[in-house]
Tab-separated table of C-alpha atoms in Angstrom:
chain	number	residue	atom	x	y	z
T	1	UNK	CA	14.600	-5.941	3.193
T	2	UNK	CA	13.884	-8.110	0.631
T	3	UNK	CA	13.705	-12.559	0.405
T	4	UNK	CA	16.695	-13.728	0.315
T	5	UNK	CA	18.787	-10.719	1.331
T	6	UNK	CA	21.918	-11.967	3.472
T	7	UNK	CA	21.587	-11.298	7.154
T	8	UNK	CA	24.202	-11.041	10.024
T	9	UNK	CA	23.044	-11.510	13.712
T	10	UNK	CA	23.730	-8.314	15.361
T	11	UNK	CA	23.769	-7.831	19.510
T	12	UNK	CA	24.852	-5.339	22.145
T	13	UNK	CA	23.644	-3.977	24.691
T	14	UNK	CA	21.604	-0.891	25.042
T	15	UNK	CA	21.353	1.723	27.283
T	16	UNK	CA	17.696	1.805	28.827
T	17	UNK	CA	16.403	5.502	28.885
T	18	UNK	CA	14.209	6.898	31.602
T	19	UNK	CA	10.582	5.714	31.094
T	20	UNK	CA	7.867	7.771	29.074
T	21	UNK	CA	4.188	7.564	29.236
T	22	UNK	CA	4.329	7.867	25.576
T	23	UNK	CA	6.352	8.215	22.802
T	24	UNK	CA	6.032	10.041	19.635
T	25	UNK	CA	8.123	8.795	16.534
T	26	UNK	CA	7.507	12.036	13.873
T	27	UNK	CA	7.255	15.301	14.524
T	28	UNK	CA	5.376	16.515	12.049
T	29	UNK	CA	1.789	18.437	11.927
T	30	UNK	CA	0.268	14.345	13.137
T	31	UNK	CA	2.766	13.927	15.655
T	32	UNK	CA	4.112	17.812	17.090
T	33	UNK	CA	-0.504	17.217	17.962
T	34	UNK	CA	-0.212	14.433	19.432
T	35	UNK	CA	2.485	15.700	22.003
T	36	UNK	CA	0.433	18.440	22.782
T	37	UNK	CA	-2.142	16.118	23.650
T	38	UNK	CA	-1.056	13.895	24.723
T	39	UNK	CA	0.647	16.309	27.441
T	40	UNK	CA	-2.157	18.337	28.116
T	41	UNK	CA	-3.931	14.967	29.462
T	42	UNK	CA	-1.010	14.910	31.949
T	43	UNK	CA	1.089	12.465	29.878
T	44	UNK	CA	4.636	12.276	29.789
T	45	UNK	CA	5.561	12.773	26.222
T	46	UNK	CA	9.534	12.672	24.938
T	47	UNK	CA	8.363	13.558	20.859
T	48	UNK	CA	11.686	12.875	18.733
T	49	UNK	CA	12.276	13.161	14.696
T	50	UNK	CA	14.879	12.555	12.194
T	51	UNK	CA	15.225	16.664	11.488
T	52	UNK	CA	16.692	19.397	13.459
T	53	UNK	CA	13.329	21.109	13.700
T	54	UNK	CA	9.743	20.374	14.359
T	55	UNK	CA	6.924	20.397	12.100
T	56	UNK	CA	7.741	17.854	9.053
T	57	UNK	CA	7.153	18.330	5.779
T	58	UNK	CA	6.068	21.855	6.413
T	59	UNK	CA	8.934	23.259	7.569
T	60	UNK	CA	11.974	20.124	7.019
T	61	UNK	CA	9.964	19.463	3.747
T	62	UNK	CA	9.163	23.544	2.353
T	63	UNK	CA	5.482	22.145	2.291
T	64	UNK	CA	4.691	25.607	4.229
T	65	UNK	CA	1.050	25.375	2.887
T	66	UNK	CA	-1.191	23.868	5.885
T	67	UNK	CA	-4.472	22.606	3.135
T	68	UNK	CA	-8.099	20.662	4.010
T	69	UNK	CA	-8.561	22.470	6.894
T	70	UNK	CA	-10.859	25.553	6.651
T	71	UNK	CA	-13.924	25.244	3.833
T	72	UNK	CA	-13.636	26.987	0.549
T	73	UNK	CA	-14.975	29.981	0.952
T	74	UNK	CA	-12.857	30.165	3.780
T	75	UNK	CA	-15.676	30.953	6.441
T	76	UNK	CA	-15.438	27.914	8.317
T	77	UNK	CA	-12.812	25.997	10.231
T	78	UNK	CA	-13.032	21.892	9.121
T	79	UNK	CA	-10.253	21.420	11.188
T	80	UNK	CA	-10.300	22.833	15.108
T	81	UNK	CA	-8.036	22.171	18.206
T	82	UNK	CA	-4.667	22.700	18.198
T	83	UNK	CA	-4.246	23.488	14.325
T	84	UNK	CA	-6.585	26.196	14.595
T	85	UNK	CA	-5.624	27.687	17.785
T	86	UNK	CA	-1.809	26.861	16.044
T	87	UNK	CA	-3.031	28.755	12.181
T	88	UNK	CA	-4.777	31.718	14.167
T	89	UNK	CA	-1.323	33.029	16.937
T	90	UNK	CA	0.736	31.732	13.795
T	91	UNK	CA	-1.249	34.896	11.629
T	92	UNK	CA	-1.334	37.287	14.499
T	93	UNK	CA	2.088	36.647	14.594
T	94	UNK	CA	3.493	37.560	10.926
T	95	UNK	CA	4.154	33.726	10.538
T	96	UNK	CA	0.979	32.849	8.463
T	97	UNK	CA	-1.630	34.286	6.376
T	98	UNK	CA	-5.291	33.578	6.486
T	99	UNK	CA	-6.397	33.964	2.901
T	100	UNK	CA	-9.986	35.373	2.637
T	101	UNK	CA	-11.438	34.240	-0.992
T	102	UNK	CA	-9.856	36.709	-4.063
T	103	UNK	CA	-11.981	39.163	-6.521
T	104	UNK	CA	-9.899	38.275	-9.208
T	105	UNK	CA	-10.373	35.254	-11.447
T	106	UNK	CA	-7.290	33.437	-9.236
T	107	UNK	CA	-5.416	33.978	-6.551
T	108	UNK	CA	-1.287	33.703	-5.297
T	109	UNK	CA	-1.708	30.824	-3.647
T	110	UNK	CA	-1.857	28.735	-5.662
T	111	UNK	CA	-3.829	30.380	-8.365
T	112	UNK	CA	-7.086	28.146	-8.692
T	113	UNK	CA	-9.972	29.467	-6.065
T	114	UNK	CA	-11.406	26.630	-3.471
T	115	UNK	CA	-8.738	24.565	-1.552
T	116	UNK	CA	-5.769	26.148	-2.084
T	117	UNK	CA	-7.299	29.859	-1.520
T	118	UNK	CA	-8.261	28.132	2.051
T	119	UNK	CA	-4.641	27.159	2.461
T	120	UNK	CA	-2.274	28.095	5.251
T	121	UNK	CA	0.601	29.444	3.959
T	122	UNK	CA	3.255	30.793	6.030
T	123	UNK	CA	6.864	31.511	6.717
T	124	UNK	CA	8.387	27.779	7.533
T	125	UNK	CA	11.235	28.862	9.289
T	126	UNK	CA	9.187	31.058	11.312
T	127	UNK	CA	6.949	28.257	12.038
T	128	UNK	CA	9.971	26.130	12.998
T	129	UNK	CA	10.929	27.812	15.978
T	130	UNK	CA	6.782	29.019	16.689
T	131	UNK	CA	6.234	25.242	17.519
T	132	UNK	CA	10.028	24.631	19.562
T	133	UNK	CA	8.433	27.794	21.897
T	134	UNK	CA	4.453	25.528	21.820
T	135	UNK	CA	6.461	22.253	22.541
T	136	UNK	CA	8.638	23.788	25.502
T	137	UNK	CA	5.441	25.011	26.614
T	138	UNK	CA	3.610	22.577	26.913
T	139	UNK	CA	6.313	20.642	28.934
T	140	UNK	CA	6.991	18.472	26.123
T	141	UNK	CA	10.607	16.634	25.966
T	142	UNK	CA	12.160	16.846	22.498
T	143	UNK	CA	15.012	14.652	20.444
T	144	UNK	CA	16.001	16.191	17.642
T	145	UNK	CA	18.384	14.535	14.807
T	146	UNK	CA	16.922	10.931	16.276
T	147	UNK	CA	15.220	8.135	14.792
T	148	UNK	CA	13.354	5.230	16.097
T	149	UNK	CA	15.700	2.923	14.558
T	150	UNK	CA	13.460	-0.522	16.357
T	151	UNK	CA	10.837	-1.847	19.079
T	152	UNK	CA	10.502	-4.229	21.337
T	153	UNK	CA	7.381	-6.159	21.483
T	154	UNK	CA	6.272	-8.247	24.008
T	155	UNK	CA	2.870	-9.866	24.727
T	156	UNK	CA	1.151	-7.983	22.114
T	157	UNK	CA	3.202	-4.367	23.061
T	158	UNK	CA	5.420	-2.251	22.460
T	159	UNK	CA	7.435	-2.222	25.843
T	160	UNK	CA	11.049	-0.173	23.942
T	161	UNK	CA	11.653	2.194	21.780
T	162	UNK	CA	15.440	2.162	20.175
T	163	UNK	CA	16.718	5.387	19.487
T	164	UNK	CA	19.598	6.317	17.265
T	165	UNK	CA	21.456	10.102	17.908
T	166	UNK	CA	24.822	11.198	18.226
T	167	UNK	CA	24.567	10.047	21.786
T	168	UNK	CA	24.193	5.846	20.020
T	169	UNK	CA	21.449	4.082	21.016
T	170	UNK	CA	19.064	4.444	24.500
T	171	UNK	CA	16.281	2.048	24.865
T	172	UNK	CA	12.941	4.182	25.927
T	173	UNK	CA	10.057	2.021	28.018
T	174	UNK	CA	7.222	3.466	26.760
T	175	UNK	CA	3.172	3.060	27.474
T	176	UNK	CA	2.154	3.580	24.544
T	177	UNK	CA	4.073	4.979	21.347
T	178	UNK	CA	2.293	7.112	18.385
T	179	UNK	CA	3.902	6.008	14.789
T	180	UNK	CA	3.570	9.826	13.040
T	181	UNK	CA	6.644	8.925	10.489
T	182	UNK	CA	3.697	8.738	8.027
T	183	UNK	CA	5.927	5.788	6.568
T	184	UNK	CA	4.364	3.312	9.281
T	185	UNK	CA	7.802	2.675	10.325
T	186	UNK	CA	7.632	1.540	13.732
T	187	UNK	CA	3.845	-0.688	12.910
T	188	UNK	CA	6.167	-2.239	9.946
T	189	UNK	CA	9.535	-2.803	12.421
T	190	UNK	CA	7.030	-4.458	15.076
T	191	UNK	CA	5.262	-6.613	13.097
T	192	UNK	CA	1.820	-5.125	12.261
T	193	UNK	CA	0.414	-5.876	8.998
T	194	UNK	CA	1.281	-2.773	6.390
T	195	UNK	CA	0.819	-1.998	2.656
T	196	UNK	CA	2.831	-0.373	-0.177
T	197	UNK	CA	1.509	1.718	-2.913
T	198	UNK	CA	-0.835	1.319	-4.650
T	199	UNK	CA	-2.716	-2.477	-5.533
T	200	UNK	CA	-1.399	-4.802	-8.041
T	201	UNK	CA	2.436	-2.928	-8.600
T	202	UNK	CA	3.363	-1.377	-5.355
T	203	UNK	CA	3.945	1.651	-7.126
T	204	UNK	CA	3.994	4.935	-5.256
T	205	UNK	CA	2.355	8.960	-6.351
T	206	UNK	CA	5.687	10.735	-7.480
T	207	UNK	CA	7.252	12.665	-4.841
T	208	UNK	CA	8.838	16.114	-4.689
T	209	UNK	CA	11.391	18.236	-3.817
T	210	UNK	CA	10.353	21.638	-2.861
T	211	UNK	CA	11.814	25.017	-3.225
T	212	UNK	CA	11.287	28.828	-2.573
T	213	UNK	CA	12.289	31.959	-4.451
T	214	UNK	CA	11.939	35.186	-3.509
T	215	UNK	CA	12.094	37.971	-6.155
T	216	UNK	CA	9.693	37.549	-8.117
T	217	UNK	CA	7.452	40.288	-9.903
T	218	UNK	CA	4.434	38.480	-8.635
T	219	UNK	CA	1.893	41.383	-10.052
T	220	UNK	CA	3.860	40.547	-13.717
T	221	UNK	CA	2.829	37.048	-12.771
T	222	UNK	CA	-0.253	37.006	-11.703
T	223	UNK	CA	-1.218	39.803	-14.804
T	224	UNK	CA	-0.460	36.944	-17.130
T	225	UNK	CA	-1.926	34.121	-15.840
T	226	UNK	CA	-5.463	36.504	-15.417
T	227	UNK	CA	-4.991	37.836	-19.096
T	228	UNK	CA	-4.029	33.887	-20.352
T	229	UNK	CA	-6.256	31.814	-18.088
T	230	UNK	CA	-2.704	29.816	-17.812
T	231	UNK	CA	-3.043	29.057	-14.152
T	232	UNK	CA	-0.199	26.249	-14.704
T	233	UNK	CA	1.212	26.713	-18.070
T	234	UNK	CA	0.507	24.075	-19.750
T	235	UNK	CA	0.332	25.798	-22.858
T	236	UNK	CA	3.688	27.160	-22.078
T	237	UNK	CA	5.469	23.685	-21.413
T	238	UNK	CA	4.108	22.365	-24.412
T	239	UNK	CA	5.203	24.833	-26.923
T	240	UNK	CA	9.061	24.500	-24.362
T	241	UNK	CA	8.629	20.926	-24.767
T	242	UNK	CA	8.117	21.013	-28.051
T	243	UNK	CA	11.206	23.730	-29.208
T	244	UNK	CA	13.600	20.976	-26.820
T	245	UNK	CA	13.569	23.331	-23.832
T	246	UNK	CA	11.731	21.188	-21.288
T	247	UNK	CA	12.866	18.041	-20.675
T	248	UNK	CA	10.861	17.133	-17.592
T	249	UNK	CA	8.310	14.161	-17.492
T	250	UNK	CA	5.523	16.842	-15.704
T	251	UNK	CA	3.543	19.017	-18.018
T	252	UNK	CA	2.332	21.892	-15.306
T	253	UNK	CA	4.008	24.219	-13.468
T	254	UNK	CA	2.990	25.385	-10.189
T	255	UNK	CA	3.481	28.573	-7.230
T	256	UNK	CA	2.480	29.148	-4.502
T	257	UNK	CA	2.999	32.818	-2.568
T	258	UNK	CA	4.073	32.390	0.947
T	259	UNK	CA	3.570	34.728	4.319
T	260	UNK	CA	4.989	37.530	2.084
T	261	UNK	CA	4.813	38.878	-1.444
T	262	UNK	CA	6.962	37.360	-4.189
T	263	UNK	CA	8.092	34.341	-1.511
T	264	UNK	CA	6.706	31.674	-4.102
T	265	UNK	CA	6.511	28.130	-2.846
T	266	UNK	CA	7.616	25.915	-5.975
T	267	UNK	CA	5.646	22.372	-6.014
T	268	UNK	CA	6.428	21.820	-9.686
T	269	UNK	CA	8.542	18.645	-10.375
T	270	UNK	CA	7.314	15.231	-10.034
T	271	UNK	CA	10.297	13.044	-9.548
T	272	UNK	CA	9.076	9.777	-10.680
T	273	UNK	CA	9.718	5.880	-9.436
T	274	UNK	CA	10.818	6.926	-5.593
T	275	UNK	CA	9.844	4.492	-3.143
T	276	UNK	CA	10.269	6.521	0.198
T	277	UNK	CA	10.814	3.282	2.678
T	278	UNK	CA	14.242	3.165	0.515
T	279	UNK	CA	16.936	4.670	1.599
T	280	UNK	CA	18.792	4.723	-1.995
T	281	UNK	CA	15.631	5.517	-3.284
T	282	UNK	CA	14.729	8.793	-1.224
T	283	UNK	CA	19.017	9.493	-1.363
T	284	UNK	CA	18.958	9.014	-4.878
T	285	UNK	CA	15.031	11.330	-5.428
T	286	UNK	CA	17.346	14.045	-3.572
T	287	UNK	CA	20.266	13.880	-5.973
T	288	UNK	CA	17.522	13.910	-8.928
T	289	UNK	CA	15.492	16.830	-6.932
T	290	UNK	CA	17.972	19.515	-6.988
T	291	UNK	CA	19.315	19.374	-9.940
T	292	UNK	CA	15.795	19.496	-11.480
T	293	UNK	CA	15.650	22.586	-8.600
T	294	UNK	CA	18.484	24.532	-11.001
T	295	UNK	CA	16.642	23.011	-14.212
T	296	UNK	CA	13.886	24.134	-13.553
T	297	UNK	CA	14.674	27.847	-12.104
T	298	UNK	CA	17.362	28.923	-14.727
T	299	UNK	CA	13.854	27.847	-17.856
T	300	UNK	CA	11.922	30.039	-14.953
T	301	UNK	CA	14.344	33.840	-15.269
T	302	UNK	CA	13.971	32.713	-18.997
T	303	UNK	CA	10.911	32.006	-20.190
T	304	UNK	CA	8.251	32.656	-17.177
T	305	UNK	CA	6.538	36.286	-16.731
T	306	UNK	CA	7.612	37.698	-13.451
T	307	UNK	CA	10.503	34.677	-12.855
T	308	UNK	CA	13.754	36.740	-14.683
T	309	UNK	CA	15.266	38.264	-11.000
T	310	UNK	CA	14.262	35.046	-9.119
T	311	UNK	CA	16.481	33.527	-6.888
T	312	UNK	CA	16.515	30.666	-4.779
T	313	UNK	CA	15.692	31.699	-1.272
T	314	UNK	CA	15.526	27.527	-0.122
T	315	UNK	CA	15.904	23.252	-1.263
T	316	UNK	CA	14.415	21.695	0.814
T	317	UNK	CA	16.752	19.335	3.076
T	318	UNK	CA	14.304	16.381	2.988
T	319	UNK	CA	11.735	15.299	0.392
T	320	UNK	CA	8.188	15.428	-0.345
T	321	UNK	CA	6.814	11.727	-0.314
T	322	UNK	CA	3.292	11.843	-0.580
T	323	UNK	CA	2.920	8.143	0.160
T	324	UNK	CA	4.147	4.880	1.367
T	325	UNK	CA	3.078	2.332	3.357
T	326	UNK	CA	-0.223	1.812	4.881
T	327	UNK	CA	-1.057	0.042	7.936
T	328	UNK	CA	-3.988	-2.220	7.571
T	329	UNK	CA	-6.586	-2.294	10.162
T	330	UNK	CA	-9.544	-4.033	10.619
T	331	UNK	CA	-11.609	-1.462	9.454
T	332	UNK	CA	-10.562	-0.003	6.007
T	333	UNK	CA	-11.875	3.304	4.566
T	334	UNK	CA	-13.047	2.999	1.322
T	335	UNK	CA	-14.003	5.191	-1.816
T	336	UNK	CA	-17.064	4.324	-2.031
T	337	UNK	CA	-17.517	5.777	1.987
T	338	UNK	CA	-16.319	8.615	0.940
T	339	UNK	CA	-18.401	9.356	-1.713
T	340	UNK	CA	-21.039	8.267	-0.247
T	341	UNK	CA	-20.987	10.352	2.570
T	342	UNK	CA	-20.834	7.099	4.791
T	343	UNK	CA	-21.316	8.616	9.193
T	344	UNK	CA	-19.616	7.410	11.584
T	345	UNK	CA	-19.952	7.630	15.068
T	346	UNK	CA	-16.028	6.956	15.702
T	347	UNK	CA	-15.528	10.093	13.826
T	348	UNK	CA	-12.466	12.526	15.549
T	349	UNK	CA	-12.195	15.137	12.470
T	350	UNK	CA	-12.452	16.465	8.770
T	351	UNK	CA	-10.574	17.343	5.205
T	352	UNK	CA	-11.889	20.103	3.215
T	353	UNK	CA	-9.262	18.806	0.523
T	354	UNK	CA	-10.315	17.123	-2.574
T	355	UNK	CA	-8.447	13.783	-4.341
T	356	UNK	CA	-4.964	14.655	-4.855
T	357	UNK	CA	-3.265	11.287	-5.069
T	358	UNK	CA	-1.134	11.348	-8.903
T	359	UNK	CA	-0.661	8.709	-11.177
T	360	UNK	CA	2.283	7.005	-10.158
T	361	UNK	CA	3.927	7.092	-13.660
T	362	UNK	CA	1.906	10.206	-15.525
T	363	UNK	CA	2.786	13.203	-12.301
T	364	UNK	CA	0.586	15.313	-14.235
T	365	UNK	CA	-2.580	13.363	-14.171
T	366	UNK	CA	-4.391	13.524	-10.767
T	367	UNK	CA	-7.315	11.134	-11.359
T	368	UNK	CA	-10.367	11.356	-9.868
T	369	UNK	CA	-13.059	8.999	-8.045
T	370	UNK	CA	-15.607	9.767	-7.589
T	371	UNK	CA	-17.495	13.308	-6.117
T	372	UNK	CA	-16.488	14.511	-2.484
T	373	UNK	CA	-18.422	15.729	0.216
T	374	UNK	CA	-18.176	19.004	1.754
T	375	UNK	CA	-16.300	17.061	4.334
T	376	UNK	CA	-14.567	14.150	4.796
T	377	UNK	CA	-14.978	12.145	8.174
T	378	UNK	CA	-12.055	10.654	9.509
T	379	UNK	CA	-12.908	7.720	12.161
T	380	UNK	CA	-10.765	6.754	14.972
T	381	UNK	CA	-10.433	3.233	13.516
T	382	UNK	CA	-8.812	4.155	11.141
T	383	UNK	CA	-4.967	5.241	12.677
T	384	UNK	CA	-5.485	1.905	14.581
T	385	UNK	CA	-3.080	-0.495	13.645
T	386	UNK	CA	-3.722	-4.770	13.946
T	387	UNK	CA	-2.226	-6.561	15.976
T	388	UNK	CA	0.055	-4.592	18.292
T	389	UNK	CA	-2.041	-3.230	20.890
T	390	UNK	CA	-0.522	-0.008	22.231
T	391	UNK	CA	0.907	1.620	19.301
T	392	UNK	CA	-1.270	4.523	17.218
T	393	UNK	CA	-0.383	5.547	13.650
T	394	UNK	CA	-2.365	9.058	12.824
T	395	UNK	CA	-0.923	10.829	9.634
T	396	UNK	CA	-0.859	9.051	5.868
T	397	UNK	CA	0.304	6.125	7.002
T	398	UNK	CA	-4.032	5.030	8.357
T	399	UNK	CA	-5.602	2.480	7.141
T	400	UNK	CA	-7.836	3.879	3.711
T	401	UNK	CA	-7.968	2.180	0.160
T	402	UNK	CA	-5.266	4.414	-1.226
T	403	UNK	CA	-7.247	7.297	-3.121
T	404	UNK	CA	-8.480	8.384	0.008
T	405	UNK	CA	-4.652	9.441	0.908
T	406	UNK	CA	-6.101	12.410	-1.911
T	407	UNK	CA	-8.279	14.016	0.616
T	408	UNK	CA	-6.554	13.161	4.210
T	409	UNK	CA	-2.768	13.098	3.848
T	410	UNK	CA	-2.888	17.118	3.792
T	411	UNK	CA	-1.696	18.986	6.967
T	412	UNK	CA	-4.832	19.993	8.551
T	413	UNK	CA	-6.242	16.463	8.598
T	414	UNK	CA	-2.927	15.270	9.758
T	415	UNK	CA	-3.197	17.048	12.469
T	416	UNK	CA	-6.823	16.354	13.508
T	417	UNK	CA	-5.491	13.068	14.049
T	418	UNK	CA	-2.976	13.738	15.634
T	419	UNK	CA	-4.635	15.200	18.943
T	420	UNK	CA	-6.853	12.360	18.567
T	421	UNK	CA	-4.350	9.921	18.954
T	422	UNK	CA	-2.122	11.829	21.625
T	423	UNK	CA	-5.479	12.410	23.498
T	424	UNK	CA	-6.752	8.499	23.114
T	425	UNK	CA	-3.521	7.660	25.124
T	426	UNK	CA	-4.327	8.942	27.691
T	427	UNK	CA	-7.136	6.087	28.229
T	428	UNK	CA	-4.156	3.738	27.118
T	429	UNK	CA	-1.984	4.469	29.550
T	430	UNK	CA	-3.709	5.389	32.649
T	431	UNK	CA	-6.558	2.345	32.423
T	432	UNK	CA	-4.695	-0.199	29.972
T	433	UNK	CA	-6.648	-1.356	27.666
T	434	UNK	CA	-5.938	-1.238	24.270
T	435	UNK	CA	-6.002	1.525	21.607
T	436	UNK	CA	-8.261	-1.101	19.419
T	437	UNK	CA	-10.958	-1.126	22.932
T	438	UNK	CA	-11.163	3.076	24.313
T	439	UNK	CA	-14.164	4.893	25.427
T	440	UNK	CA	-14.564	6.757	22.019
T	441	UNK	CA	-17.337	8.886	23.290
T	442	UNK	CA	-15.106	9.879	25.862
T	443	UNK	CA	-12.942	10.748	23.734
T	444	UNK	CA	-14.595	12.427	20.911
T	445	UNK	CA	-15.773	14.932	23.896
T	446	UNK	CA	-12.464	15.192	25.059
T	447	UNK	CA	-11.554	16.274	22.235
T	448	UNK	CA	-14.416	18.974	21.809
T	449	UNK	CA	-13.742	20.165	25.190
T	450	UNK	CA	-10.893	21.875	23.501
T	451	UNK	CA	-12.153	22.935	20.456
T	452	UNK	CA	-11.468	20.010	17.422
T	453	UNK	CA	-14.515	19.248	15.261
T	454	UNK	CA	-16.311	15.799	15.738
T	455	UNK	CA	-19.321	17.184	13.968
T	456	UNK	CA	-20.455	18.815	10.623
T	457	UNK	CA	-23.430	19.897	9.386
């Protein structure tokens, strides 16, 4: 809410729901892993998500490519634990692929070698069903199409999370709360310190409305890319723009083969000026994105090799927002920390992904910030907001300098953070200590006992 906005005092009695040890707000990679880890520790867990399915951007956002979890040669798992278990099971069931390095110069899961090839592409509909199954097996209580709209805070602790769905409002008493909204919604509403966008102008990297197509002649597409050295079609787009046939502000075309050959995720649109924390801005972004999807597909059918018979399989019902708010904790992970390979005693996970945060005004430019080490460590402290003591924020809302979101905002490291957050909740609930003061050595051991990667050599 902007300063000076008129306000209305609104009060009502809200029904009390059943108390819960841990309320997890957001069912994306971070929230899902947090819920499973907390339940694994024997805590009662309520997982709420605004969408009709779990999985967040990977399912509802159709960003159906988990990145950052394996080394670029595909030989080692950088993120273990829940992420690795899910990826391997999805692969066994035919829902996902675990690609190995291609012998050709380009590969279809993003075309460039390295981290795009090491990602885990999957069918979002099959994945959503698998996540339902895993949550039920673990005994996690799930409320879909439900938003955490507010909290009550007393003595520096969240006492209740206020939910809204078709049943109306309800207040859930909670001992610990995981804010996995990606936008630090709960942190902001509970009075924690947050920042938004880049320093100086608060602008954020462009959003994308993903869509999937099938019917692509992938052999023809691959042959053209190999022959013309055109993984992103920059020259072709430049020619189309000069001919008046490319009306978009971005200069690259990105396609990713998913679990089935000929089915491609189109990660091309870059919607400049979207604020993921503003309801009207997100609404306009969705409308713009759908219009661009139709225009882009018409151009692809006319001009792109292999796309003449392509048809829309799905358009995401959720906008792909890459950044919005970040918490500001007592510790802020810096670009220098990352590029210098600084070790941390409280590392709870890693990412193998690179700098990936397009410029807010120049959507096809992705600034570099120095050489990254093979893996980027994730200190536990980046998830801990201030001053609320029983709240933790895994995912892309962590306490980092903005460019560090590049390697850490993607699915695999978010799942590593979520697993750590859920495991940490055990100490908060059972010992009554703040997230900021828990025994991190004990947490790291608990994570390792369940296959997480907390050390790298």
